[in-house]
Amino acid sequence: MDPAVRLASTVADPLVSQLLLPVEAAPDKTQAEGELLAHLVSFRGESPPVSYETLLSLAEELVGLTAVPHRLPPEDETPVAAVLSRTLWIIGELDTTDVQAVRLGPQDYARKLRSAVPGADRELTTDAAWFHDRLLVTVCLHLLHHLIRRSPRLAERLPERAHRIRQLIDLNDVEAVRGRPEPSVVDADFEARYARSIVEQYNRVTIYGIDLPNPNTPDSWSLDATYLSLSAEFDNAGDGAPGDRPGDSDEPVLSADRALAGHERVLLRGVAGAGKTTLVQWLAVSAARNALPPELSALRGRIPLVLPVRRFAREGFPSPDDFLTAVRHPLAEEAPDGWVARVLTEERGLLLVDGIDEAPESERAALRGQLRRLMRIYSGNFCLVTARHSAVEPNWLADEGFDELSLAPMNRDQVAAFITAWHTAARDDEGKDHHSLDEYRDRLLASIPLYRELRGLATNPLMCGLICALNRDRTGSLPQGRKELYEAAMEMLLQRRDPERRVLYADAVKLQRGARERLLRKLAYRMLVDRRAELPLSEAVAEVQRHLPAIPSTSGQGDPESIFNHLLLRTGLLREQSERVVEFVHRTVQDYLAAKEAIEQGALDLLLAHAHEAEWEEVIRMAVAHARPGECARLLQGLLAPGRTGMQRNRRRLLAAACLEHVTELDPDTHARIRRETRHMVRPTSVAAARSLGWVGPIVLEMLPDPTSVSDQEAHRLAVTVTRINDDAAVHYLAQLRNRASLELRAELAHGWRNFDTDRYAEEIIGHLDPDGLYFPVSDRFELAALRKLGGRARVQIVGHFTPDELLEGLSHDQLTHLWLAYDLATPMDWLAAFPHLTTLRVNPRLPRVSGVPHGIRILS
């Protein structure tokens, strides 16, 4: 969208006000339909105070005062001013009233004026005519705003239109300083120190559990050494656009950093632990170092402003002047007055709003409104907002121009890269098992493809890191399910960590696992009930003090502050942030412990009261896993109980179905009721609904309709759901759709390859898809090898990182006719000459222009 030619009100108001008669000289405004603007302008009538020559001079000043980047070449300024003065002059000849003008709004009112002077701009160049039209809209905006300010009657009659005009004025006001070429010396000095502090603050990442078995191990690791470029896909993938060929409109899976290229505003979704915060850290550090990759060159020179929502969720979105204070940045008190506002005004901001799901659901609408206003006032700044998938509805910020991305599950190459990096980083600790790390790594790399449970869990950095830590801790013996993983982690952290590290005298407090866990559960539960992601240190100590009398083993161990410090320093589950606040190392840890405490306290009614709220979803799942059979039945029956309507009811019922995978014992009647009452909900009517249905998990497979009895359109939606469920039964279900002719359906089946065991999916799905018109996506070396084993395909879509040599070896030279590249190979394309039948090279439009393409190969983008 082209930015408008804008004028700040500080420079526009003195000029625009001269276009109107003073209030005391204006006619009495008593007409029901408003006053004719022809009677209000200062340049018409028997003895107008403003002549046409003065109007032309005003127009020249307006042209000359417009802010960069749309300032005209000097030779065009006089012709544009002449046309602008003629266009404004016509206001005195039209029968438009002030009410009608405000109701039209600046754009339509400007269009009305232009149509009244046809051909006035015929002598202007194309660029000058574009400039005039947009400047006229801006002048009309200030004119209407001036009318509203001097006549409260207009605001009363047209409140929504008046409010919108005031919002648009806010956008123009930031232009007052936008033309400044560089920061002041004071700002520049502070920005250099601020950049260093960002690198220091965010260039560390905690890999869950990496320090656990060994003494003196660091609590975190260099982001440079451990950052893994994750994958992302646009949430409109597969929906297509009118006129597109079915299946051809699928957006490929891109690296997350590359997917951000070319987008100014992005809402990034991902499950807990998917790497959203790590991506935010990487962007902040890379921008602060001026070390962003070429595809993100548009972000170079921008100032990263990291805004973790948990820091201000209860107070609301801070104003720019309060950004640093709200997130408790160590340099907050040293920032020059108005510095953040100047950065945003000059369009140099890199806004990183992390964790919308950390705010209570009741507060998110207000946060959205505040963010929308900020982005309207300070347009031109890059903004990334992150959230869990179910935290906000689809298109939550679409009206503000935000594109939606989802972090994709890690593929086998990424999992292998993470495991390798984890074990490489572990060599830098002071552990005694370095000689076994290669064995641990190789055993884990071999186990994950073999065991479905592990394969399903090791799809994001959090769970993959936890699996690595437990694998090392247990020398290759891994628990299988999510609850079992967390139970093993609690045992490792709360019971075995210090003895096995020979940390016996770190402090005077000696607590066993039971007491440690109970106190941590109390803290987690308090934060859950208070809807907080962190507690001030004083409140955390007070909470510990409140519960000490009920835990006999803590008697004589020290004062509450000593016991809290023991939990903070010795368990590895808490961390202290600046400004003396404490939080859990990850939200999922907090949810796990809070759920266990809720069951212990019998707080089932509390859980059910909030079950429709997205931030309680993980708590409910873990509560079901912890619950005894009677409690489990009560929770699940409560999710199905009447009393909620619309989306709240649907969310609760689908949550009941999703909880079944965590149940250890449940009466058959409740189990049957859940299946019965949710069966009709698994017939999604849109691709977006089909996509969101995938979060329910494997239980959905038991409720889906017979795939042989549905239309191609419904089959496509079912495939969208099932390809997002990592389960052996999903492959069996999808196999029943593989012989259909629908290209849209075949494209979705091919697109789902990355979510399953490569060889099995290739054998049961990919090998049976009709190749006519279908691009087969390849995201890693395993899929490339499997496709070659199938004899290759004529159309291949490269959606993973490969070198030309790898593609030359992996692609079929005789088969390939169409190649679609989603990644920049950073090399000339002359190597494509090895494919004699290649006729078409399709390049993602977000990539740099390719070079060296052999003659005769058509390039599409």
mmCIF file of C-alpha atoms in Angstrom, residues 252-454:
data_model
loop_
_atom_site.group_PDB
_atom_site.id
_atom_site.type_symbol
_atom_site.label_atom_id
_atom_site.label_comp_id
_atom_site.label_asym_id
_atom_site.label_seq_id
_atom_site.Cartn_x
_atom_site.Cartn_y
_atom_site.Cartn_z
ATOM 1 C CA PRO A 252 5.765 -22.957 0.744
ATOM 2 C CA VAL A 253 7.231 -23.473 4.186
ATOM 3 C CA LEU A 254 10.055 -20.956 4.571
ATOM 4 C CA SER A 255 12.652 -20.325 7.221
ATOM 5 C CA ALA A 256 10.991 -18.022 9.741
ATOM 6 C CA ASP A 257 13.497 -15.215 9.271
ATOM 7 C CA ARG A 258 13.109 -15.419 5.468
ATOM 8 C CA ALA A 259 9.319 -15.524 5.753
ATOM 9 C CA LEU A 260 9.416 -12.127 7.479
ATOM 10 C CA ALA A 261 11.076 -10.549 4.437
ATOM 11 C CA GLY A 262 8.840 -8.138 2.576
ATOM 12 C CA HIS A 263 6.328 -7.843 5.418
ATOM 13 C CA GLU A 264 6.060 -4.809 7.643
ATOM 14 C CA ARG A 265 3.556 -6.249 10.126
ATOM 15 C CA VAL A 266 3.371 -9.903 11.153
ATOM 16 C CA LEU A 267 1.369 -11.880 13.713
ATOM 17 C CA LEU A 268 3.396 -15.032 14.429
ATOM 18 C CA ARG A 269 1.615 -17.995 15.989
ATOM 19 C CA GLY A 270 3.157 -21.080 17.519
ATOM 20 C CA VAL A 271 2.575 -23.704 20.186
ATOM 21 C CA ALA A 272 4.230 -23.415 23.586
ATOM 22 C CA GLY A 273 7.965 -23.893 23.184
ATOM 23 C CA ALA A 274 7.862 -23.510 19.397
ATOM 24 C CA GLY A 275 10.615 -20.895 19.434
ATOM 25 C CA LYS A 276 8.635 -17.646 19.231
ATOM 26 C CA THR A 277 10.613 -15.914 21.959
ATOM 27 C CA THR A 278 13.915 -17.221 20.616
ATOM 28 C CA LEU A 279 13.082 -15.741 17.199
ATOM 29 C CA VAL A 280 12.301 -12.430 18.888
ATOM 30 C CA GLN A 281 15.670 -12.563 20.652
ATOM 31 C CA TRP A 282 17.490 -13.374 17.413
ATOM 32 C CA LEU A 283 15.844 -10.469 15.595
ATOM 33 C CA ALA A 284 16.671 -8.089 18.437
ATOM 34 C CA VAL A 285 20.311 -9.151 18.695
ATOM 35 C CA SER A 286 20.845 -9.253 14.919
ATOM 36 C CA ALA A 287 19.323 -5.782 14.484
ATOM 37 C CA ALA A 288 21.353 -4.383 17.384
ATOM 38 C CA ARG A 289 24.534 -5.766 15.800
ATOM 39 C CA ASN A 290 23.488 -4.640 12.318
ATOM 40 C CA ALA A 291 24.009 -8.270 11.299
ATOM 41 C CA LEU A 292 20.672 -9.179 9.728
ATOM 42 C CA PRO A 293 20.801 -11.453 6.663
ATOM 43 C CA PRO A 294 20.387 -9.974 3.185
ATOM 44 C CA GLU A 295 16.713 -10.914 2.896
ATOM 45 C CA LEU A 296 15.971 -8.745 5.954
ATOM 46 C CA SER A 297 18.057 -5.823 4.757
ATOM 47 C CA ALA A 298 14.980 -3.581 5.030
ATOM 48 C CA LEU A 299 15.243 -3.929 8.818
ATOM 49 C CA ARG A 300 18.858 -2.840 9.032
ATOM 50 C CA GLY A 301 19.382 0.353 10.935
ATOM 51 C CA ARG A 302 16.182 -0.130 12.935
ATOM 52 C CA ILE A 303 16.102 0.025 16.700
ATOM 53 C CA PRO A 304 14.811 -3.184 18.344
ATOM 54 C CA LEU A 305 12.156 -2.522 20.995
ATOM 55 C CA VAL A 306 11.397 -5.820 22.755
ATOM 56 C CA LEU A 307 8.043 -5.750 24.553
ATOM 57 C CA PRO A 308 7.281 -8.977 26.486
ATOM 58 C CA VAL A 309 3.536 -8.728 27.137
ATOM 59 C CA ARG A 310 3.889 -10.395 30.532
ATOM 60 C CA ARG A 311 5.647 -7.237 31.740
ATOM 61 C CA PHE A 312 2.637 -4.977 31.200
ATOM 62 C CA ALA A 313 -0.341 -7.307 30.690
ATOM 63 C CA ARG A 314 -2.238 -5.913 33.665
ATOM 64 C CA GLU A 315 -1.464 -2.252 33.076
ATOM 65 C CA GLY A 316 -2.212 -2.167 29.342
ATOM 66 C CA PHE A 317 -0.007 -1.393 26.362
ATOM 67 C CA PRO A 318 2.466 1.315 27.375
ATOM 68 C CA SER A 319 2.895 4.583 25.546
ATOM 69 C CA PRO A 320 6.189 4.939 23.653
ATOM 70 C CA ASP A 321 7.719 7.089 26.374
ATOM 71 C CA ASP A 322 7.027 4.274 28.848
ATOM 72 C CA PHE A 323 8.283 1.349 26.732
ATOM 73 C CA LEU A 324 11.609 0.917 28.491
ATOM 74 C CA THR A 325 10.170 1.465 31.958
ATOM 75 C CA ALA A 326 7.296 -0.988 31.364
ATOM 76 C CA VAL A 327 9.679 -3.809 30.407
ATOM 77 C CA ARG A 328 12.154 -2.798 33.126
ATOM 78 C CA HIS A 329 15.024 -2.221 30.742
ATOM 79 C CA PRO A 330 18.236 -1.441 32.656
ATOM 80 C CA LEU A 331 18.760 1.808 30.689
ATOM 81 C CA ALA A 332 15.196 3.064 31.142
ATOM 82 C CA GLU A 333 16.245 5.932 33.407
ATOM 83 C CA GLU A 334 19.041 7.021 31.053
ATOM 84 C CA ALA A 335 17.022 7.305 27.844
ATOM 85 C CA PRO A 336 16.770 10.868 26.474
ATOM 86 C CA ASP A 337 13.311 12.369 26.909
ATOM 87 C CA GLY A 338 11.040 11.335 24.032
ATOM 88 C CA TRP A 339 13.641 9.033 22.471
ATOM 89 C CA VAL A 340 11.328 6.081 21.733
ATOM 90 C CA ALA A 341 8.696 8.388 20.244
ATOM 91 C CA ARG A 342 11.346 9.919 17.990
ATOM 92 C CA VAL A 343 12.534 6.479 16.875
ATOM 93 C CA LEU A 344 8.966 5.506 15.958
ATOM 94 C CA THR A 345 8.218 8.848 14.336
ATOM 95 C CA GLU A 346 11.286 8.489 12.143
ATOM 96 C CA GLU A 347 10.099 4.972 11.174
ATOM 97 C CA ARG A 348 13.230 3.356 12.624
ATOM 98 C CA GLY A 349 11.481 1.069 15.093
ATOM 99 C CA LEU A 350 11.603 -2.735 15.172
ATOM 100 C CA LEU A 351 8.667 -3.497 17.484
ATOM 101 C CA LEU A 352 8.790 -7.032 18.908
ATOM 102 C CA VAL A 353 5.636 -7.677 20.973
ATOM 103 C CA ASP A 354 6.161 -11.105 22.479
ATOM 104 C CA GLY A 355 3.423 -13.274 23.980
ATOM 105 C CA ILE A 356 -0.096 -11.896 23.569
ATOM 106 C CA ASP A 357 -1.210 -15.134 25.256
ATOM 107 C CA GLU A 358 0.549 -13.943 28.431
ATOM 108 C CA ALA A 359 -2.244 -11.391 28.910
ATOM 109 C CA PRO A 360 -5.584 -12.513 30.373
ATOM 110 C CA GLU A 361 -8.127 -13.124 27.640
ATOM 111 C CA SER A 362 -10.325 -10.353 29.043
ATOM 112 C CA GLU A 363 -7.503 -7.856 28.481
ATOM 113 C CA ARG A 364 -6.560 -8.834 24.933
ATOM 114 C CA ALA A 365 -9.200 -6.744 23.171
ATOM 115 C CA ALA A 366 -7.935 -3.656 24.978
ATOM 116 C CA LEU A 367 -4.336 -4.561 24.098
ATOM 117 C CA ARG A 368 -5.327 -4.948 20.458
ATOM 118 C CA GLY A 369 -7.021 -1.555 20.459
ATOM 119 C CA GLN A 370 -3.975 0.092 21.985
ATOM 120 C CA LEU A 371 -1.631 -1.640 19.543
ATOM 121 C CA ARG A 372 -3.837 -0.678 16.600
ATOM 122 C CA ARG A 373 -3.766 2.959 17.650
ATOM 123 C CA LEU A 374 0.010 2.833 18.059
ATOM 124 C CA MET A 375 0.471 1.358 14.575
ATOM 125 C CA ARG A 376 -1.829 3.941 13.026
ATOM 126 C CA ILE A 377 -0.003 6.815 14.640
ATOM 127 C CA TYR A 378 3.472 5.411 14.018
ATOM 128 C CA SER A 379 3.047 3.716 10.678
ATOM 129 C CA GLY A 380 6.152 2.656 8.816
ATOM 130 C CA ASN A 381 7.699 0.759 11.730
ATOM 131 C CA PHE A 382 8.167 -2.996 11.510
ATOM 132 C CA CYS A 383 6.075 -4.881 14.048
ATOM 133 C CA LEU A 384 6.148 -8.574 14.984
ATOM 134 C CA VAL A 385 3.515 -9.850 17.432
ATOM 135 C CA THR A 386 3.703 -13.417 18.786
ATOM 136 C CA ALA A 387 0.965 -15.568 20.328
ATOM 137 C CA ARG A 388 0.000 -19.148 20.907
ATOM 138 C CA HIS A 389 -2.327 -20.524 18.243
ATOM 139 C CA SER A 390 -5.555 -20.450 20.224
ATOM 140 C CA ALA A 391 -4.851 -17.197 22.068
ATOM 141 C CA VAL A 392 -6.476 -14.954 19.460
ATOM 142 C CA GLU A 393 -8.896 -15.603 16.642
ATOM 143 C CA PRO A 394 -7.849 -15.673 12.958
ATOM 144 C CA ASN A 395 -7.213 -12.274 11.370
ATOM 145 C CA TRP A 396 -6.932 -10.695 14.821
ATOM 146 C CA LEU A 397 -4.920 -7.775 13.443
ATOM 147 C CA ALA A 398 -5.707 -8.160 9.747
ATOM 148 C CA ASP A 399 -7.452 -4.790 9.533
ATOM 149 C CA GLU A 400 -4.160 -3.174 10.515
ATOM 150 C CA GLY A 401 -2.293 -4.907 7.699
ATOM 151 C CA PHE A 402 -0.786 -7.755 9.729
ATOM 152 C CA ASP A 403 0.019 -10.919 7.811
ATOM 153 C CA GLU A 404 -0.255 -14.144 9.822
ATOM 154 C CA LEU A 405 2.534 -16.701 10.041
ATOM 155 C CA SER A 406 2.664 -19.951 11.968
ATOM 156 C CA LEU A 407 5.850 -21.601 13.139
ATOM 157 C CA ALA A 408 5.883 -25.034 11.553
ATOM 158 C CA PRO A 409 6.892 -28.156 13.478
ATOM 159 C CA MET A 410 10.589 -28.937 13.217
ATOM 160 C CA ASN A 411 11.313 -31.380 10.405
ATOM 161 C CA ARG A 412 13.764 -34.250 10.699
ATOM 162 C CA ASP A 413 16.699 -32.161 9.490
ATOM 163 C CA GLN A 414 15.914 -29.468 12.042
ATOM 164 C CA VAL A 415 15.448 -31.976 14.856
ATOM 165 C CA ALA A 416 18.772 -33.579 13.950
ATOM 166 C CA ALA A 417 20.440 -30.157 13.794
ATOM 167 C CA PHE A 418 19.021 -29.201 17.191
ATOM 168 C CA ILE A 419 20.122 -32.455 18.827
ATOM 169 C CA THR A 420 23.590 -32.102 17.328
ATOM 170 C CA ALA A 421 23.875 -28.465 18.454
ATOM 171 C CA TRP A 422 22.637 -29.394 21.935
ATOM 172 C CA HIS A 423 25.276 -32.048 22.406
ATOM 173 C CA THR A 424 27.969 -29.822 20.891
ATOM 174 C CA ALA A 425 27.068 -27.069 23.375
ATOM 175 C CA ALA A 426 27.167 -29.611 26.203
ATOM 176 C CA ARG A 427 30.862 -30.188 25.511
ATOM 177 C CA ASP A 428 31.578 -26.763 26.970
ATOM 178 C CA ASP A 429 30.262 -27.625 30.436
ATOM 179 C CA GLU A 430 32.337 -29.175 33.182
ATOM 180 C CA GLY A 431 30.576 -32.505 33.184
ATOM 181 C CA LYS A 432 32.302 -35.867 33.429
ATOM 182 C CA ASP A 433 30.467 -37.598 30.601
ATOM 183 C CA HIS A 434 31.838 -35.756 27.574
ATOM 184 C CA HIS A 435 33.246 -39.013 26.243
ATOM 185 C CA SER A 436 29.655 -40.363 26.029
ATOM 186 C CA LEU A 437 28.004 -37.367 24.353
ATOM 187 C CA ASP A 438 28.480 -38.731 20.845
ATOM 188 C CA GLU A 439 26.855 -41.987 21.920
ATOM 189 C CA TYR A 440 23.932 -40.163 23.547
ATOM 190 C CA ARG A 441 23.482 -38.063 20.425
ATOM 191 C CA ASP A 442 23.565 -40.972 18.013
ATOM 192 C CA ARG A 443 21.239 -43.083 20.129
ATOM 193 C CA LEU A 444 18.706 -40.268 20.314
ATOM 194 C CA LEU A 445 18.943 -39.529 16.578
ATOM 195 C CA ALA A 446 18.206 -43.193 15.905
ATOM 196 C CA SER A 447 15.349 -43.405 18.429
ATOM 197 C CA ILE A 448 13.213 -40.444 17.379
ATOM 198 C CA PRO A 449 12.256 -41.764 13.914
ATOM 199 C CA LEU A 450 11.415 -45.167 15.416
ATOM 200 C CA TYR A 451 9.070 -44.094 18.213
ATOM 201 C CA ARG A 452 5.927 -42.191 17.256
ATOM 202 C CA GLU A 453 5.476 -40.662 20.721
ATOM 203 C CA LEU A 454 8.976 -39.225 20.707
#
